[in-house]
PDB file of C-alpha atoms in Angstrom:
ATOM      1  CA  UNK X   1     -80.128  28.111 -31.548  1.00 88.00           C
ATOM      2  CA  UNK X   2     -82.957  25.562 -31.631  1.00 92.00           C
ATOM      3  CA  UNK X   3     -82.348  24.957 -35.314  1.00 91.00           C
ATOM      4  CA  UNK X   4     -78.620  24.478 -34.753  1.00 90.00           C
ATOM      5  CA  UNK X   5     -79.252  21.896 -32.029  1.00 92.00           C
ATOM      6  CA  UNK X   6     -81.814  20.116 -34.216  1.00 93.00           C
ATOM      7  CA  UNK X   7     -79.478  20.196 -37.216  1.00 94.00           C
ATOM      8  CA  UNK X   8     -76.616  18.769 -35.158  1.00 95.00           C
ATOM      9  CA  UNK X   9     -78.775  15.997 -33.753  1.00 95.00           C
ATOM     10  CA  UNK X  10     -80.029  15.008 -37.209  1.00 95.00           C
ATOM     11  CA  UNK X  11     -76.519  14.865 -38.653  1.00 97.00           C
ATOM     12  CA  UNK X  12     -75.032  12.932 -35.758  1.00 97.00           C
ATOM     13  CA  UNK X  13     -77.905  10.448 -35.620  1.00 96.00           C
ATOM     14  CA  UNK X  14     -77.725   9.886 -39.376  1.00 96.00           C
ATOM     15  CA  UNK X  15     -73.981   9.321 -39.269  1.00 97.00           C
ATOM     16  CA  UNK X  16     -74.382   7.091 -36.211  1.00 96.00           C
ATOM     17  CA  UNK X  17     -76.704   4.848 -38.210  1.00 96.00           C
ATOM     18  CA  UNK X  18     -74.167   4.672 -41.034  1.00 96.00           C
ATOM     19  CA  UNK X  19     -70.820   4.332 -39.275  1.00 96.00           C
ATOM     20  CA  UNK X  20     -69.422   2.302 -36.407  1.00 90.00           C
ATOM     21  CA  UNK X  21     -68.373   5.069 -34.037  1.00 93.00           C
ATOM     22  CA  UNK X  22     -70.085   5.479 -30.678  1.00 95.00           C
ATOM     23  CA  UNK X  23     -69.272   9.197 -30.674  1.00 97.00           C
ATOM     24  CA  UNK X  24     -72.087   9.900 -33.147  1.00 97.00           C
ATOM     25  CA  UNK X  25     -74.766   8.310 -30.969  1.00 96.00           C
ATOM     26  CA  UNK X  26     -73.482   9.774 -27.699  1.00 96.00           C
ATOM     27  CA  UNK X  27     -73.338  13.311 -28.997  1.00 97.00           C
ATOM     28  CA  UNK X  28     -76.668  12.970 -30.843  1.00 96.00           C
ATOM     29  CA  UNK X  29     -78.236  12.163 -27.456  1.00 95.00           C
ATOM     30  CA  UNK X  30     -76.584  15.240 -25.948  1.00 96.00           C
ATOM     31  CA  UNK X  31     -77.971  17.409 -28.756  1.00 95.00           C
ATOM     32  CA  UNK X  32     -81.462  16.160 -27.910  1.00 94.00           C
ATOM     33  CA  UNK X  33     -80.966  17.380 -24.330  1.00 95.00           C
ATOM     34  CA  UNK X  34     -79.627  20.702 -25.609  1.00 95.00           C
ATOM     35  CA  UNK X  35     -82.652  21.205 -27.843  1.00 95.00           C
ATOM     36  CA  UNK X  36     -84.940  20.491 -24.886  1.00 95.00           C
ATOM     37  CA  UNK X  37     -83.133  23.146 -22.835  1.00 95.00           C
ATOM     38  CA  UNK X  38     -83.389  25.694 -25.651  1.00 95.00           C
ATOM     39  CA  UNK X  39     -87.094  24.923 -26.060  1.00 96.00           C
ATOM     40  CA  UNK X  40     -87.682  25.620 -22.368  1.00 96.00           C
ATOM     41  CA  UNK X  41     -86.099  29.054 -22.804  1.00 96.00           C
ATOM     42  CA  UNK X  42     -88.101  29.752 -25.954  1.00 96.00           C
ATOM     43  CA  UNK X  43     -91.281  28.941 -24.073  1.00 96.00           C
ATOM     44  CA  UNK X  44     -90.235  30.968 -21.036  1.00 96.00           C
ATOM     45  CA  UNK X  45     -89.634  34.048 -23.168  1.00 96.00           C
ATOM     46  CA  UNK X  46     -92.646  33.573 -25.416  1.00 97.00           C
ATOM     47  CA  UNK X  47     -90.625  32.935 -28.561  1.00 96.00           C
ATOM     48  CA  UNK X  48     -92.060  30.527 -31.103  1.00 95.00           C
ATOM     49  CA  UNK X  49     -90.036  27.381 -31.710  1.00 95.00           C
ATOM     50  CA  UNK X  50     -88.874  27.295 -35.336  1.00 93.00           C
ATOM     51  CA  UNK X  51     -88.291  23.547 -35.063  1.00 92.00           C
ATOM     52  CA  UNK X  52     -91.796  22.640 -33.879  1.00 91.00           C
ATOM     53  CA  UNK X  53     -93.511  20.252 -36.245  1.00 90.00           C
ATOM     54  CA  UNK X  54     -90.543  20.117 -38.589  1.00 90.00           C
ATOM     55  CA  UNK X  55     -89.421  16.678 -39.765  1.00 90.00           C
ATOM     56  CA  UNK X  56     -85.893  15.464 -39.105  1.00 89.00           C
ATOM     57  CA  UNK X  57     -83.458  17.121 -41.475  1.00 89.00           C
ATOM     58  CA  UNK X  58     -85.723  20.101 -42.151  1.00 91.00           C
ATOM     59  CA  UNK X  59     -84.894  23.640 -41.038  1.00 88.00           C
ATOM     60  CA  UNK X  60     -87.135  26.667 -41.497  1.00 89.00           C
ATOM     61  CA  UNK X  61     -84.063  28.886 -41.862  1.00 88.00           C
ATOM     62  CA  UNK X  62     -82.719  28.633 -45.430  1.00 92.00           C
ATOM     63  CA  UNK X  63     -79.092  29.110 -44.389  1.00 90.00           C
ATOM     64  CA  UNK X  64     -79.382  26.379 -41.741  1.00 90.00           C
ATOM     65  CA  UNK X  65     -81.006  24.062 -44.287  1.00 93.00           C
ATOM     66  CA  UNK X  66     -78.235  24.710 -46.812  1.00 95.00           C
ATOM     67  CA  UNK X  67     -75.629  23.979 -44.148  1.00 94.00           C
ATOM     68  CA  UNK X  68     -77.392  20.763 -43.163  1.00 94.00           C
ATOM     69  CA  UNK X  69     -77.678  19.591 -46.772  1.00 96.00           C
ATOM     70  CA  UNK X  70     -74.014  20.362 -47.486  1.00 97.00           C
ATOM     71  CA  UNK X  71     -72.715  18.652 -44.340  1.00 97.00           C
ATOM     72  CA  UNK X  72     -74.994  15.648 -44.813  1.00 97.00           C
ATOM     73  CA  UNK X  73     -73.693  15.123 -48.348  1.00 98.00           C
ATOM     74  CA  UNK X  74     -70.133  15.516 -47.096  1.00 97.00           C
ATOM     75  CA  UNK X  75     -70.633  13.052 -44.263  1.00 97.00           C
ATOM     76  CA  UNK X  76     -72.173  10.404 -46.476  1.00 97.00           C
ATOM     77  CA  UNK X  77     -68.842  10.036 -48.288  1.00 97.00           C
ATOM     78  CA  UNK X  78     -67.020   8.290 -45.432  1.00 97.00           C
ATOM     79  CA  UNK X  79     -66.704   8.064 -41.680  1.00 97.00           C
ATOM     80  CA  UNK X  80     -63.739  10.462 -41.803  1.00 96.00           C
ATOM     81  CA  UNK X  81     -65.810  12.948 -43.823  1.00 97.00           C
ATOM     82  CA  UNK X  82     -68.679  12.617 -41.335  1.00 97.00           C
ATOM     83  CA  UNK X  83     -66.343  13.349 -38.437  1.00 97.00           C
ATOM     84  CA  UNK X  84     -64.981  16.375 -40.318  1.00 97.00           C
ATOM     85  CA  UNK X  85     -68.534  17.612 -40.968  1.00 97.00           C
ATOM     86  CA  UNK X  86     -69.376  17.221 -37.293  1.00 97.00           C
ATOM     87  CA  UNK X  87     -66.253  19.108 -36.290  1.00 97.00           C
ATOM     88  CA  UNK X  88     -67.391  21.939 -38.557  1.00 96.00           C
ATOM     89  CA  UNK X  89     -70.816  21.997 -36.883  1.00 96.00           C
ATOM     90  CA  UNK X  90     -69.189  22.335 -33.481  1.00 96.00           C
ATOM     91  CA  UNK X  91     -66.716  25.018 -34.632  1.00 97.00           C
ATOM     92  CA  UNK X  92     -69.575  27.034 -36.125  1.00 94.00           C
ATOM     93  CA  UNK X  93     -71.691  26.509 -33.011  1.00 94.00           C
ATOM     94  CA  UNK X  94     -68.836  27.682 -30.796  1.00 95.00           C
ATOM     95  CA  UNK X  95     -68.426  30.855 -32.860  1.00 94.00           C
ATOM     96  CA  UNK X  96     -72.182  31.547 -32.845  1.00 91.00           C
ATOM     97  CA  UNK X  97     -72.513  30.966 -29.103  1.00 93.00           C
ATOM     98  CA  UNK X  98     -69.499  33.147 -28.347  1.00 93.00           C
ATOM     99  CA  UNK X  99     -71.007  35.979 -30.386  1.00 92.00           C
ATOM    100  CA  UNK X 100     -74.456  35.503 -28.823  1.00 90.00           C
ATOM    101  CA  UNK X 101     -73.083  35.505 -25.286  1.00 90.00           C
ATOM    102  CA  UNK X 102     -71.822  39.062 -25.682  1.00 90.00           C
ATOM    103  CA  UNK X 103     -75.344  40.454 -25.995  1.00 85.00           C
ATOM    104  CA  UNK X 104     -77.069  38.496 -23.242  1.00 92.00           C
ATOM    105  CA  UNK X 105     -78.116  40.100 -19.983  1.00 93.00           C
ATOM    106  CA  UNK X 106     -80.617  37.629 -18.510  1.00 95.00           C
ATOM    107  CA  UNK X 107     -78.835  35.260 -16.110  1.00 95.00           C
ATOM    108  CA  UNK X 108     -80.696  32.153 -17.318  1.00 95.00           C
ATOM    109  CA  UNK X 109     -79.786  32.899 -20.933  1.00 95.00           C
ATOM    110  CA  UNK X 110     -76.178  33.601 -19.996  1.00 95.00           C
ATOM    111  CA  UNK X 111     -75.974  30.278 -18.142  1.00 95.00           C
ATOM    112  CA  UNK X 112     -77.607  28.341 -20.964  1.00 95.00           C
ATOM    113  CA  UNK X 113     -75.263  29.900 -23.483  1.00 95.00           C
ATOM    114  CA  UNK X 114     -72.243  29.096 -21.311  1.00 95.00           C
ATOM    115  CA  UNK X 115     -73.421  25.490 -20.900  1.00 96.00           C
ATOM    116  CA  UNK X 116     -74.007  25.065 -24.630  1.00 96.00           C
ATOM    117  CA  UNK X 117     -70.638  26.610 -25.417  1.00 96.00           C
ATOM    118  CA  UNK X 118     -68.835  24.253 -23.043  1.00 96.00           C
ATOM    119  CA  UNK X 119     -70.705  21.303 -24.564  1.00 97.00           C
ATOM    120  CA  UNK X 120     -69.788  22.347 -28.103  1.00 96.00           C
ATOM    121  CA  UNK X 121     -66.149  22.533 -27.118  1.00 97.00           C
ATOM    122  CA  UNK X 122     -66.330  19.038 -25.578  1.00 97.00           C
ATOM    123  CA  UNK X 123     -68.063  17.715 -28.674  1.00 97.00           C
ATOM    124  CA  UNK X 124     -65.421  19.208 -30.942  1.00 97.00           C
ATOM    125  CA  UNK X 125     -62.724  17.560 -28.841  1.00 97.00           C
ATOM    126  CA  UNK X 126     -64.510  14.200 -29.021  1.00 97.00           C
ATOM    127  CA  UNK X 127     -64.999  14.346 -32.794  1.00 97.00           C
ATOM    128  CA  UNK X 128     -61.340  15.371 -33.214  1.00 97.00           C
ATOM    129  CA  UNK X 129     -60.142  12.454 -31.096  1.00 96.00           C
ATOM    130  CA  UNK X 130     -62.233  10.017 -33.112  1.00 96.00           C
ATOM    131  CA  UNK X 131     -60.912  11.440 -36.375  1.00 93.00           C
ATOM    132  CA  UNK X 132     -57.357  10.787 -35.189  1.00 90.00           C
ATOM    133  CA  UNK X 133     -58.002   7.074 -34.550  1.00 85.00           C
TER     134      UNK X 133
END
């Protein structure tokens, strides 16, 4: 989950620097807060942070890196393509969080997952609205 939040932030911040759409910057800031929350849980449960010390745009997970590279290339084509890439991130995140929630028993993890899921759904709605402008 930390890598997904980091990946999302990197994409949204990059697109925010390239295109005039406040949605990129606002949601990039939210992803920073989400990554901080995930890092607290990693520390609490003694799990190493796979994002620690990694530069922006770098994932230790090969599949996450391939996804980032693909979506970055897509989003560099146009603002509309960037919004579509960001929608894909949020759809994937929603699916992953929904699947993860089924196996959680610790209340703090359940709450964090629910909060991240709700945020992903809001982000998807925001990116969709901007793509329809």
